[in-house]
Tab-separated table of C-alpha atoms in Angstrom:
chain	number	residue	atom	x	y	z
A	1	MET	CA	200.863	10.653	62.041
A	2	ALA	CA	203.643	8.392	63.285
A	3	ALA	CA	206.134	9.554	65.901
A	4	THR	CA	209.419	8.294	67.286
A	5	ALA	CA	210.688	8.262	70.841
A	6	SER	CA	213.737	10.313	69.939
A	7	SER	CA	211.725	13.160	68.384
A	8	SER	CA	209.348	13.218	71.336
A	9	SER	CA	212.067	13.282	73.964
A	10	SER	CA	214.097	15.930	72.123
A	11	SER	CA	211.012	18.126	72.025
A	12	LEU	CA	210.589	17.694	75.768
A	13	VAL	CA	214.254	18.425	76.423
A	14	ARG	CA	213.828	21.801	74.731
A	15	THR	CA	210.669	22.460	76.780
A	16	PHE	CA	212.296	21.467	80.086
A	17	PHE	CA	215.394	23.540	79.285
A	18	LEU	CA	213.305	26.656	78.644
A	19	LEU	CA	211.330	26.126	81.830
A	20	SER	CA	214.435	25.554	83.950
A	21	ARG	CA	215.805	28.916	82.836
A	22	THR	CA	212.651	30.994	83.231
A	23	HIS	CA	210.519	29.464	85.986
A	24	LYS	CA	210.555	31.435	89.203
A	25	LEU	CA	210.094	28.369	91.393
A	26	PRO	CA	212.751	25.682	91.977
A	27	LEU	CA	212.134	22.818	89.587
A	28	SER	CA	213.975	19.584	88.944
A	29	LEU	CA	215.157	19.288	85.375
A	30	PRO	CA	214.588	15.731	84.174
A	31	THR	CA	217.487	14.060	82.412
A	32	THR	CA	217.181	12.799	78.851
A	33	SER	CA	216.945	9.255	80.132
A	34	ALA	CA	214.242	10.293	82.550
A	35	ILE	CA	212.242	11.885	79.758
A	36	LYS	CA	212.575	8.736	77.693
A	37	SER	CA	211.363	6.705	80.654
A	38	HIS	CA	208.066	8.588	80.599
A	39	THR	CA	205.345	6.457	79.031
A	40	PHE	CA	205.662	6.458	75.244
A	41	CYS	CA	203.393	4.660	72.866
A	42	GLY	CA	204.208	3.627	69.331
A	43	SER	CA	202.643	4.912	66.121
A	44	ILE	CA	199.220	4.050	64.831
A	45	SER	CA	199.381	1.323	62.240
A	46	SER	CA	196.851	-1.013	60.716
A	47	SER	CA	199.434	-3.701	60.199
A	48	SER	CA	201.097	-3.867	63.595
A	49	SER	CA	200.026	-3.948	67.210
A	50	VAL	CA	200.618	-0.922	69.420
A	51	HIS	CA	201.622	-1.118	73.059
A	52	CYS	CA	203.092	1.006	75.825
A	53	THR	CA	206.784	0.707	76.577
A	54	ASN	CA	208.923	1.911	79.459
A	55	GLN	CA	212.350	2.384	77.962
A	56	SER	CA	214.421	3.321	80.998
A	57	ARG	CA	214.509	3.595	84.763
A	58	PRO	CA	212.105	6.018	86.529
A	59	ILE	CA	213.211	9.568	87.153
A	60	GLU	CA	214.444	10.538	90.604
A	61	THR	CA	213.696	14.065	91.744
A	62	SER	CA	215.098	15.975	94.671
A	63	HIS	CA	212.285	18.494	95.101
A	64	HIS	CA	208.919	17.764	96.663
A	65	ARG	CA	206.031	18.842	94.436
A	66	PRO	CA	202.839	20.134	96.049
A	67	ASN	CA	199.846	18.028	95.027
A	68	VAL	CA	198.107	20.224	92.491
A	69	ILE	CA	194.938	18.108	92.492
A	70	ASP	CA	194.561	18.539	96.262
A	71	ILE	CA	195.108	22.290	95.875
A	72	LEU	CA	192.548	22.626	93.068
A	73	GLU	CA	190.024	20.525	94.983
A	74	GLN	CA	190.454	22.580	98.145
A	75	ARG	CA	189.764	25.757	96.182
A	76	GLY	CA	186.647	24.388	94.465
A	77	LEU	CA	188.310	23.934	91.078
A	78	ILE	CA	187.634	20.223	90.609
A	79	GLU	CA	184.305	19.023	89.218
A	80	SER	CA	185.262	15.581	87.874
A	81	ILE	CA	188.391	13.481	87.484
A	82	THR	CA	188.744	10.338	85.357
A	83	SER	CA	190.940	8.480	87.844
A	84	GLU	CA	191.988	9.045	91.435
A	85	SER	CA	195.428	7.681	90.529
A	86	LEU	CA	196.181	11.125	89.075
A	87	ARG	CA	196.317	12.435	92.628
A	88	SER	CA	199.290	10.209	93.508
A	89	ALA	CA	200.931	10.775	90.111
A	90	CYS	CA	200.966	14.522	90.764
A	91	SER	CA	203.094	14.294	93.903
A	92	ASP	CA	205.041	11.045	93.525
A	93	PRO	CA	208.748	12.033	93.593
A	94	ALA	CA	209.550	8.887	91.603
A	95	GLN	CA	207.510	10.176	88.659
A	96	PRO	CA	208.471	12.941	86.214
A	97	PRO	CA	206.466	16.170	86.113
A	98	LEU	CA	203.235	15.883	84.149
A	99	MET	CA	202.527	17.519	80.829
A	100	VAL	CA	198.997	18.966	80.991
A	101	TYR	CA	196.985	20.748	78.320
A	102	CYS	CA	193.892	22.870	77.964
A	103	GLY	CA	192.282	23.715	74.635
A	104	PHE	CA	191.085	27.101	73.410
A	105	ASP	CA	189.195	27.365	70.121
A	106	PRO	CA	189.848	30.695	68.300
A	107	THR	CA	186.189	31.486	67.624
A	108	ALA	CA	186.724	35.135	68.593
A	109	GLU	CA	189.577	37.627	68.509
A	110	SER	CA	190.063	37.342	72.270
A	111	LEU	CA	189.602	34.871	75.078
A	112	HIS	CA	186.911	35.846	77.572
A	113	LEU	CA	186.258	35.404	81.257
A	114	GLY	CA	184.857	31.915	80.676
A	115	ASN	CA	188.338	30.844	79.526
A	116	LEU	CA	190.036	32.298	82.592
A	117	LEU	CA	189.572	29.209	84.774
A	118	GLY	CA	191.518	27.164	82.231
A	119	LEU	CA	194.423	29.611	82.425
A	120	VAL	CA	194.263	29.681	86.230
A	121	ALA	CA	194.325	25.861	86.352
A	122	LEU	CA	197.278	25.706	83.944
A	123	SER	CA	199.082	28.233	86.129
A	124	TRP	CA	198.474	26.083	89.213
A	125	PHE	CA	200.004	23.057	87.457
A	126	LEU	CA	202.986	25.229	86.514
A	127	ARG	CA	203.384	26.554	90.071
A	128	CYS	CA	203.384	22.964	91.347
A	129	GLY	CA	206.233	21.923	89.051
A	130	HIS	CA	204.376	20.523	86.033
A	131	TYR	CA	204.454	21.651	82.405
A	132	PRO	CA	201.450	23.397	80.803
A	133	VAL	CA	200.474	23.243	77.150
A	134	ALA	CA	197.862	25.557	75.641
A	135	LEU	CA	196.302	24.075	72.524
A	136	VAL	CA	194.756	26.600	70.152
A	137	GLY	CA	192.132	24.867	68.007
A	138	GLY	CA	192.940	26.216	64.572
A	139	ALA	CA	191.443	23.010	63.138
A	140	THR	CA	188.609	22.237	65.557
A	141	ALA	CA	187.338	25.829	65.373
A	142	ARG	CA	186.544	25.097	61.705
A	143	VAL	CA	184.026	22.521	62.945
A	144	GLY	CA	182.612	24.071	66.133
A	145	ASP	CA	182.109	22.508	69.540
A	146	PRO	CA	178.405	21.834	70.255
A	147	SER	CA	179.028	21.632	74.030
A	148	GLY	CA	176.817	24.105	75.847
A	149	LYS	CA	175.414	25.509	72.597
A	150	SER	CA	171.794	25.426	71.496
A	151	LEU	CA	172.612	26.250	67.869
A	152	GLU	CA	175.459	25.439	65.511
A	153	ARG	CA	178.278	27.975	65.596
A	154	PRO	CA	178.664	30.171	62.491
A	155	LEU	CA	181.694	29.148	60.455
A	156	LEU	CA	184.634	31.563	60.254
A	157	ASP	CA	186.747	32.132	57.173
A	158	PRO	CA	190.422	31.029	57.244
A	159	GLN	CA	191.690	34.608	57.476
A	160	SER	CA	189.623	35.312	60.608
A	161	LEU	CA	190.699	32.021	62.176
A	162	SER	CA	194.348	32.828	61.522
A	163	ALA	CA	194.031	36.321	63.014
A	164	ASN	CA	192.144	34.971	66.035
A	165	THR	CA	194.751	32.266	66.561
A	166	SER	CA	197.576	34.816	66.620
A	167	SER	CA	195.694	37.123	68.972
A	168	ILE	CA	194.733	34.363	71.420
A	169	SER	CA	198.261	32.939	71.409
A	170	ALA	CA	199.607	36.379	72.309
A	171	THR	CA	197.087	36.672	75.160
A	172	ILE	CA	198.042	33.269	76.585
A	173	THR	CA	201.742	34.155	76.434
A	174	ARG	CA	201.092	37.508	78.113
A	175	ILE	CA	199.199	35.869	80.974
A	176	LEU	CA	201.196	32.671	81.546
A	177	GLY	CA	204.582	33.885	80.312
A	178	PRO	CA	207.188	31.919	78.343
A	179	ASN	CA	206.742	28.844	80.540
A	180	VAL	CA	203.737	27.632	78.561
A	181	SER	CA	204.032	25.746	75.276
A	182	ILE	CA	201.462	26.921	72.729
A	183	LEU	CA	200.472	24.503	69.967
A	184	ASN	CA	197.963	24.727	67.102
A	185	ASN	CA	196.099	21.541	66.218
A	186	TYR	CA	195.809	22.655	62.605
A	187	ASP	CA	199.529	21.837	62.311
A	188	TRP	CA	198.739	18.111	62.383
A	189	TRP	CA	195.149	18.057	61.167
A	190	LYS	CA	196.071	19.670	57.832
A	191	ASP	CA	198.005	16.514	56.906
A	192	VAL	CA	195.401	13.967	58.046
A	193	LYS	CA	193.565	12.172	55.228
A	194	LEU	CA	189.956	11.137	55.751
A	195	LEU	CA	190.388	7.488	54.742
A	196	ASP	CA	193.441	7.099	56.990
A	197	PHE	CA	191.580	8.686	59.890
A	198	LEU	CA	188.538	6.451	59.468
A	199	ARG	CA	190.751	3.377	59.247
A	200	ASP	CA	193.140	4.181	62.090
A	201	VAL	CA	190.860	6.069	64.485
A	202	GLY	CA	187.217	5.983	63.416
A	203	ARG	CA	186.888	2.213	63.730
A	204	PHE	CA	187.655	2.508	67.452
A	205	ALA	CA	184.831	4.998	68.067
A	206	ARG	CA	181.473	3.496	69.086
A	207	VAL	CA	178.448	5.448	67.855
A	208	GLY	CA	176.407	4.436	70.914
A	209	THR	CA	179.041	5.901	73.217
A	210	MET	CA	179.221	9.086	71.159
A	211	MET	CA	175.420	9.443	71.220
A	212	ALA	CA	175.408	9.029	75.004
A	213	LYS	CA	177.657	12.074	75.555
A	214	GLU	CA	175.793	14.774	77.460
A	215	SER	CA	176.644	17.511	74.924
A	216	VAL	CA	175.088	15.427	72.132
A	217	LYS	CA	171.984	14.388	74.107
A	218	ARG	CA	171.220	17.966	75.135
A	219	ARG	CA	171.376	19.224	71.570
A	220	LEU	CA	169.217	16.425	70.240
A	221	GLU	CA	166.617	16.990	72.960
A	222	SER	CA	166.525	20.798	73.016
A	223	SER	CA	167.164	22.019	69.497
A	224	ASN	CA	164.677	22.029	66.641
A	225	GLU	CA	167.611	21.944	64.249
A	226	GLY	CA	169.122	18.879	65.907
A	227	LEU	CA	172.845	18.252	65.523
A	228	SER	CA	174.839	18.262	62.302
A	229	TYR	CA	177.247	15.464	61.457
A	230	THR	CA	180.035	18.040	61.539
A	231	GLU	CA	179.294	18.925	65.161
A	232	PHE	CA	178.727	15.281	66.053
A	233	THR	CA	182.296	14.450	65.025
A	234	TYR	CA	183.799	17.231	67.184
A	235	GLN	CA	184.307	14.938	70.171
A	236	LEU	CA	186.260	12.542	67.965
A	237	LEU	CA	188.475	15.377	66.713
A	238	GLN	CA	189.206	16.587	70.251
A	239	GLY	CA	189.749	13.010	71.324
A	240	TYR	CA	192.331	12.564	68.588
A	241	ASP	CA	194.065	15.772	69.702
A	242	PHE	CA	194.625	14.165	73.107
A	243	LEU	CA	195.902	10.984	71.454
A	244	HIS	CA	198.278	12.972	69.241
A	245	LEU	CA	199.622	15.039	72.133
A	246	PHE	CA	200.061	11.964	74.334
A	247	LYS	CA	201.867	10.039	71.622
A	248	ASN	CA	204.048	12.853	70.288
A	249	GLU	CA	204.494	15.229	73.233
A	250	ASN	CA	203.949	12.962	76.281
A	251	VAL	CA	200.974	15.072	77.375
A	252	SER	CA	199.064	12.842	79.783
A	253	VAL	CA	196.488	15.206	81.360
A	254	GLN	CA	193.729	17.227	79.722
A	255	ILE	CA	191.769	19.835	81.677
A	256	GLY	CA	188.634	21.748	80.733
A	257	GLY	CA	185.303	23.092	81.890
A	258	SER	CA	182.607	20.689	83.055
A	259	ASP	CA	180.918	20.962	79.642
A	260	GLN	CA	184.051	19.361	78.140
A	261	TRP	CA	183.763	16.080	80.050
A	262	GLY	CA	182.434	14.153	77.037
A	263	ASN	CA	185.154	15.458	74.726
A	264	ILE	CA	187.887	14.745	77.282
A	265	THR	CA	186.756	11.182	77.942
A	266	ALA	CA	186.536	10.612	74.187
A	267	GLY	CA	190.296	11.183	74.199
A	268	THR	CA	191.065	8.904	77.122
A	269	GLU	CA	188.952	6.161	75.505
A	270	LEU	CA	190.769	6.474	72.170
A	271	ILE	CA	194.168	6.298	73.869
A	272	ARG	CA	193.127	3.239	75.847
A	273	LYS	CA	191.775	1.437	72.768
A	274	ILE	CA	194.393	2.422	70.187
A	275	LEU	CA	197.530	2.623	72.303
A	276	GLN	CA	196.474	0.266	75.093
A	277	CYS	CA	197.521	2.846	77.672
A	278	ASP	CA	195.630	3.803	80.835
A	279	SER	CA	198.085	6.373	82.188
A	280	VAL	CA	196.156	9.370	80.851
A	281	TYR	CA	193.788	11.555	82.824
A	282	GLY	CA	191.024	14.078	82.430
A	283	VAL	CA	190.064	16.809	84.882
A	284	THR	CA	187.175	19.230	84.659
A	285	PHE	CA	186.476	22.346	86.689
A	286	PRO	CA	183.073	23.956	87.352
A	287	LEU	CA	181.729	26.586	85.017
A	288	LEU	CA	182.062	30.142	86.297
A	289	LEU	CA	178.656	30.937	87.783
A	290	LYS	CA	177.353	33.548	90.196
A	291	SER	CA	175.668	32.573	93.457
A	292	ASP	CA	172.253	32.984	91.769
A	293	GLY	CA	173.212	30.408	89.127
A	294	THR	CA	173.664	32.876	86.260
A	295	LYS	CA	176.771	32.838	84.116
A	296	PHE	CA	179.657	34.929	85.414
A	297	GLY	CA	181.572	36.667	82.672
A	298	LYS	CA	178.892	38.646	80.872
A	299	SER	CA	178.194	42.320	81.372
A	300	GLU	CA	175.443	44.518	79.994
A	301	ASP	CA	177.747	45.286	77.092
A	302	GLY	CA	178.663	41.653	76.348
A	303	ALA	CA	181.576	39.361	77.163
A	304	ILE	CA	184.359	40.295	79.572
A	305	TRP	CA	187.328	39.993	77.229
A	306	LEU	CA	190.883	39.237	78.358
A	307	SER	CA	192.523	41.275	75.587
A	308	PRO	CA	193.174	44.937	76.473
A	309	LYS	CA	192.352	45.801	72.848
A	310	MET	CA	188.761	44.693	73.396
A	311	LEU	CA	188.320	45.665	77.050
A	312	SER	CA	190.541	48.088	78.925
A	313	PRO	CA	192.266	47.012	82.157
A	314	TYR	CA	190.240	49.772	83.865
A	315	LYS	CA	186.868	48.293	82.871
A	316	PHE	CA	188.122	44.752	83.584
A	317	TYR	CA	189.097	45.888	87.087
A	318	GLN	CA	185.764	47.625	87.589
A	319	TYR	CA	183.873	44.448	86.694
A	320	PHE	CA	185.515	42.501	89.526
A	321	PHE	CA	185.272	45.459	91.890
A	322	SER	CA	181.488	45.243	91.467
A	323	VAL	CA	181.187	41.551	92.458
A	324	PRO	CA	178.494	41.009	95.140
A	325	ASP	CA	179.592	40.098	98.676
A	326	ALA	CA	177.933	36.689	98.230
A	327	ASP	CA	180.400	35.764	95.474
A	328	VAL	CA	183.650	37.473	96.394
A	329	VAL	CA	185.131	34.790	98.704
A	330	ARG	CA	184.452	31.972	96.235
A	331	PHE	CA	186.008	33.981	93.422
A	332	LEU	CA	189.058	34.699	95.583
A	333	LYS	CA	189.483	30.926	95.896
A	334	ILE	CA	189.077	29.995	92.245
A	335	LEU	CA	190.496	33.055	90.445
A	336	THR	CA	193.444	34.126	92.618
A	337	PHE	CA	196.565	32.570	94.084
A	338	PHE	CA	196.113	33.882	97.608
A	339	SER	CA	196.669	31.200	100.221
A	340	MET	CA	193.573	29.730	101.838
A	341	GLU	CA	194.681	31.335	105.110
A	342	GLU	CA	194.708	34.779	103.479
A	343	ILE	CA	191.273	34.200	101.989
A	344	GLU	CA	189.875	33.046	105.345
A	345	GLU	CA	191.266	36.226	106.891
A	346	VAL	CA	189.522	38.326	104.252
A	347	GLU	CA	186.267	36.433	104.799
A	348	GLY	CA	186.492	36.913	108.564
A	349	GLY	CA	187.180	40.611	108.135
A	350	MET	CA	184.008	41.076	106.092
A	351	GLY	CA	181.920	40.251	109.154
A	352	ARG	CA	183.798	42.407	111.633
A	353	GLU	CA	182.805	45.847	112.829
A	354	GLY	CA	184.669	48.572	110.994
A	355	TYR	CA	184.974	46.617	107.730
A	356	VAL	CA	185.503	49.033	104.850
A	357	MET	CA	182.949	48.349	102.161
A	358	ASN	CA	184.303	46.621	99.019
A	359	SER	CA	187.727	45.937	100.568
A	360	ALA	CA	187.437	42.250	99.619
A	361	GLN	CA	186.304	43.183	96.113
A	362	ARG	CA	189.294	45.503	95.799
A	363	ARG	CA	191.700	42.655	96.610
A	364	LEU	CA	189.914	40.383	94.136
A	365	ALA	CA	189.968	43.004	91.386
A	366	GLU	CA	193.624	43.829	91.943
A	367	GLU	CA	194.778	40.208	91.946
A	368	VAL	CA	192.794	39.095	88.885
A	369	THR	CA	193.733	42.227	86.942
A	370	ARG	CA	197.398	41.655	87.829
A	371	PHE	CA	197.201	38.046	86.600
A	372	VAL	CA	195.525	38.952	83.297
A	373	HIS	CA	197.056	42.356	82.502
A	374	GLY	CA	200.273	42.376	84.525
A	375	GLU	CA	201.580	45.035	86.879
A	376	GLU	CA	201.461	47.681	84.153
A	377	GLY	CA	197.809	46.972	83.383
A	378	LEU	CA	196.916	46.995	87.077
A	379	ALA	CA	198.706	50.312	87.569
A	380	GLU	CA	196.750	51.741	84.630
A	381	ALA	CA	193.464	50.487	86.085
A	382	LEU	CA	194.204	51.830	89.575
A	383	LYS	CA	195.285	55.207	88.244
A	384	ALA	CA	192.152	55.547	86.144
A	385	THR	CA	189.934	54.334	88.999
A	386	GLU	CA	191.309	56.941	91.395
A	387	ALA	CA	191.488	59.759	88.886
A	388	LEU	CA	187.958	59.172	87.618
A	389	ARG	CA	186.385	59.003	91.058
A	390	PRO	CA	184.123	62.042	91.444
A	391	GLY	CA	185.639	64.320	94.064
A	392	ALA	CA	189.121	62.792	93.760
A	393	GLU	CA	191.979	65.208	94.272
A	394	THR	CA	194.147	63.485	91.664
A	395	ARG	CA	194.731	65.852	88.763
A	396	LEU	CA	193.203	64.602	85.552
A	397	ASP	CA	195.254	64.602	82.358
A	398	TRP	CA	194.243	64.034	78.777
A	399	LYS	CA	195.830	60.563	78.591
A	400	THR	CA	193.953	59.268	81.644
A	401	ILE	CA	190.580	60.461	80.359
A	402	GLU	CA	191.281	59.183	76.849
A	403	GLY	CA	192.203	55.818	78.357
A	404	ILE	CA	188.592	55.207	79.431
A	405	ALA	CA	186.950	56.869	76.432
A	406	GLU	CA	186.170	53.486	74.850
A	407	ASP	CA	184.488	52.312	78.046
A	408	VAL	CA	182.124	55.257	78.602
A	409	PRO	CA	179.911	57.351	76.287
A	410	SER	CA	181.771	60.076	74.420
A	411	CYS	CA	181.161	62.790	71.862
A	412	SER	CA	183.070	65.437	69.933
A	413	LEU	CA	182.224	69.123	69.843
A	414	PRO	CA	183.898	72.163	68.250
A	415	TYR	CA	185.751	74.448	70.629
A	416	ASP	CA	183.393	77.371	70.038
A	417	GLN	CA	180.372	75.226	70.951
A	418	VAL	CA	181.897	74.364	74.315
A	419	LEU	CA	183.605	77.521	75.529
A	420	SER	CA	181.362	79.733	77.678
A	421	ILE	CA	178.356	77.384	77.385
A	422	PRO	CA	176.457	76.785	80.649
A	423	LEU	CA	177.352	73.424	82.156
A	424	LEU	CA	173.665	72.533	82.551
A	425	ASP	CA	173.156	72.996	78.816
A	426	LEU	CA	176.272	70.966	77.988
A	427	SER	CA	175.180	68.072	80.204
A	428	VAL	CA	171.942	67.857	78.211
A	429	SER	CA	173.328	68.454	74.698
A	430	THR	CA	175.966	65.720	75.181
A	431	GLY	CA	173.350	63.201	76.345
A	432	LEU	CA	174.642	62.848	79.892
A	433	LEU	CA	171.258	63.936	81.282
A	434	GLU	CA	167.799	64.002	79.729
A	435	SER	CA	166.781	67.567	80.580
A	436	LYS	CA	167.894	70.788	82.209
A	437	SER	CA	165.466	70.177	85.062
A	438	ALA	CA	167.101	66.781	85.711
A	439	ALA	CA	170.540	68.429	85.535
A	440	ARG	CA	169.479	71.207	87.913
A	441	ARG	CA	167.999	68.671	90.338
A	442	LEU	CA	171.196	66.586	90.321
A	443	LEU	CA	173.302	69.723	90.824
A	444	LYS	CA	171.295	70.667	93.930
A	445	GLN	CA	171.849	67.139	95.270
A	446	GLY	CA	175.612	67.578	94.813
A	447	GLY	CA	175.897	64.911	92.097
A	448	LEU	CA	177.050	66.902	89.045
A	449	TYR	CA	180.799	67.009	88.392
A	450	LEU	CA	183.109	68.667	85.886
A	451	ASN	CA	186.514	66.946	85.674
A	452	ASN	CA	185.767	65.310	89.052
A	453	SER	CA	185.117	68.648	90.781
A	454	ARG	CA	181.632	69.090	92.178
A	455	VAL	CA	179.639	71.865	90.505
A	456	ASP	CA	177.853	74.081	93.046
A	457	GLY	CA	176.135	76.835	91.030
A	458	ASP	CA	173.689	76.444	88.150
A	459	GLY	CA	175.271	79.445	86.458
A	460	ARG	CA	178.620	77.657	86.008
A	461	LYS	CA	179.995	77.976	82.468
A	462	ILE	CA	182.818	76.158	80.695
A	463	GLU	CA	186.047	78.171	80.756
A	464	ALA	CA	189.258	77.651	78.792
A	465	GLU	CA	191.129	76.298	81.831
A	466	ASP	CA	188.428	73.621	82.291
A	467	ILE	CA	189.423	71.933	79.039
A	468	VAL	CA	192.029	69.362	80.113
A	469	ASP	CA	195.252	69.854	78.152
A	470	GLY	CA	193.163	71.839	75.658
A	471	LYS	CA	191.641	68.609	74.336
A	472	ILE	CA	188.983	67.061	76.523
A	473	LEU	CA	186.341	67.372	79.260
A	474	LEU	CA	184.907	64.793	81.658
A	475	LEU	CA	181.318	65.227	82.853
A	476	SER	CA	179.933	63.007	85.624
A	477	ALA	CA	176.391	62.492	86.844
A	478	GLY	CA	176.834	60.705	90.153
A	479	LYS	CA	179.581	58.144	90.583
A	480	LYS	CA	178.947	55.908	87.574
A	481	ASN	CA	177.449	57.902	84.692
A	482	LYS	CA	180.119	59.745	82.725
A	483	MET	CA	180.522	61.528	79.400
A	484	VAL	CA	183.839	62.234	77.690
A	485	VAL	CA	183.714	65.375	75.528
A	486	ARG	CA	186.474	65.639	72.957
A	487	ILE	CA	187.193	69.177	71.784
A	488	SER	CA	187.755	69.435	68.036
């Protein structure tokens, strides 16, 4: 568990070198001496005292850094902060850029919308000249964080954890690019021995303080099953992660959702007691909630995943396109990188005469989809959105329809059971509509579509040229209800 100043600074040199080559914004590259001058604390030892040292002169930078804390606060992304001195540390040109981390436990194959604020916050630190670290909890996920949970999480087997870790790491890299360092806390926890941990760390943890954490109190008060010892120790494990990263990687800031406040302060307390250092900080942001107080990030079908393997860019885009007017401005502030002036212009436009409905939602959906899925994913979502709009003139192709097949109901039928069958019958047999009378009623109202073309006569039958690329049909009942029919 011990670390040396030379290993820590060499690791940072590699990180700074990578960032200086790939970052799109002008950044000052700290010198080796400057990196060494950043606060470094000695190793944990039961036989020697540990103290902070400043081994060299402070770094001098030539570029002004925007104050990321002020920016996050202005946009509604700050809930709590452990010390106001972080605000000055973020913009002081005499101080080196900060190393800041956010943790993500691999309890599922993909991150979800609830994790997005952490990625947005890391990106803001990066854009303001600091260095983000994403910590994947390959070790802590084996225990399970009780924060915000009414029941203990089911344990995952090592194979699932490994697969989830790889998938989540790939998602983080896709979203934040090569400028983020991705670490796995299992890399150091696998070598920690229980007796050493209890001696070197556990004796500094006060049970009364741990019991007073909000995540612990809520579980003890609300759950019939109480709280297991395994879950109770989670805050100590996350606290040690912060200590390890501070000591070995010079990471001095941890960010997380408001439900992580207890775990984050467990880390700052351990660092203060064990390393006698106060120059570490915790920041939390609000949980992602709708204006009615319900959790934002869940749909009727479940979580809004960030991996395109689990949720297509098209459906991801559609989720944000459907945000109510009451929420769209706030989400533009916390989920996008538009300037506040741009957002105020959008907000003002929503109240003006001639405002095109959902224009603000369209900007929100485009920007968030671009951030999560890139330009290629956004282009895919926009193409599918336009092509699948009933009445659109865009010619449908097999690939476009197949691209949304996982997001809408679908079925497979033999060619001879489709060709020449009345469309009203097909709309019922595929499950798009409940009855022929319902189909006939919708047709008369102008709401029944075949491949986005409105059907006018109830005698319309399926012809060979209707089958897109000889493989597929798209039936639509109104604007939202669709059925993909694969021809076998």
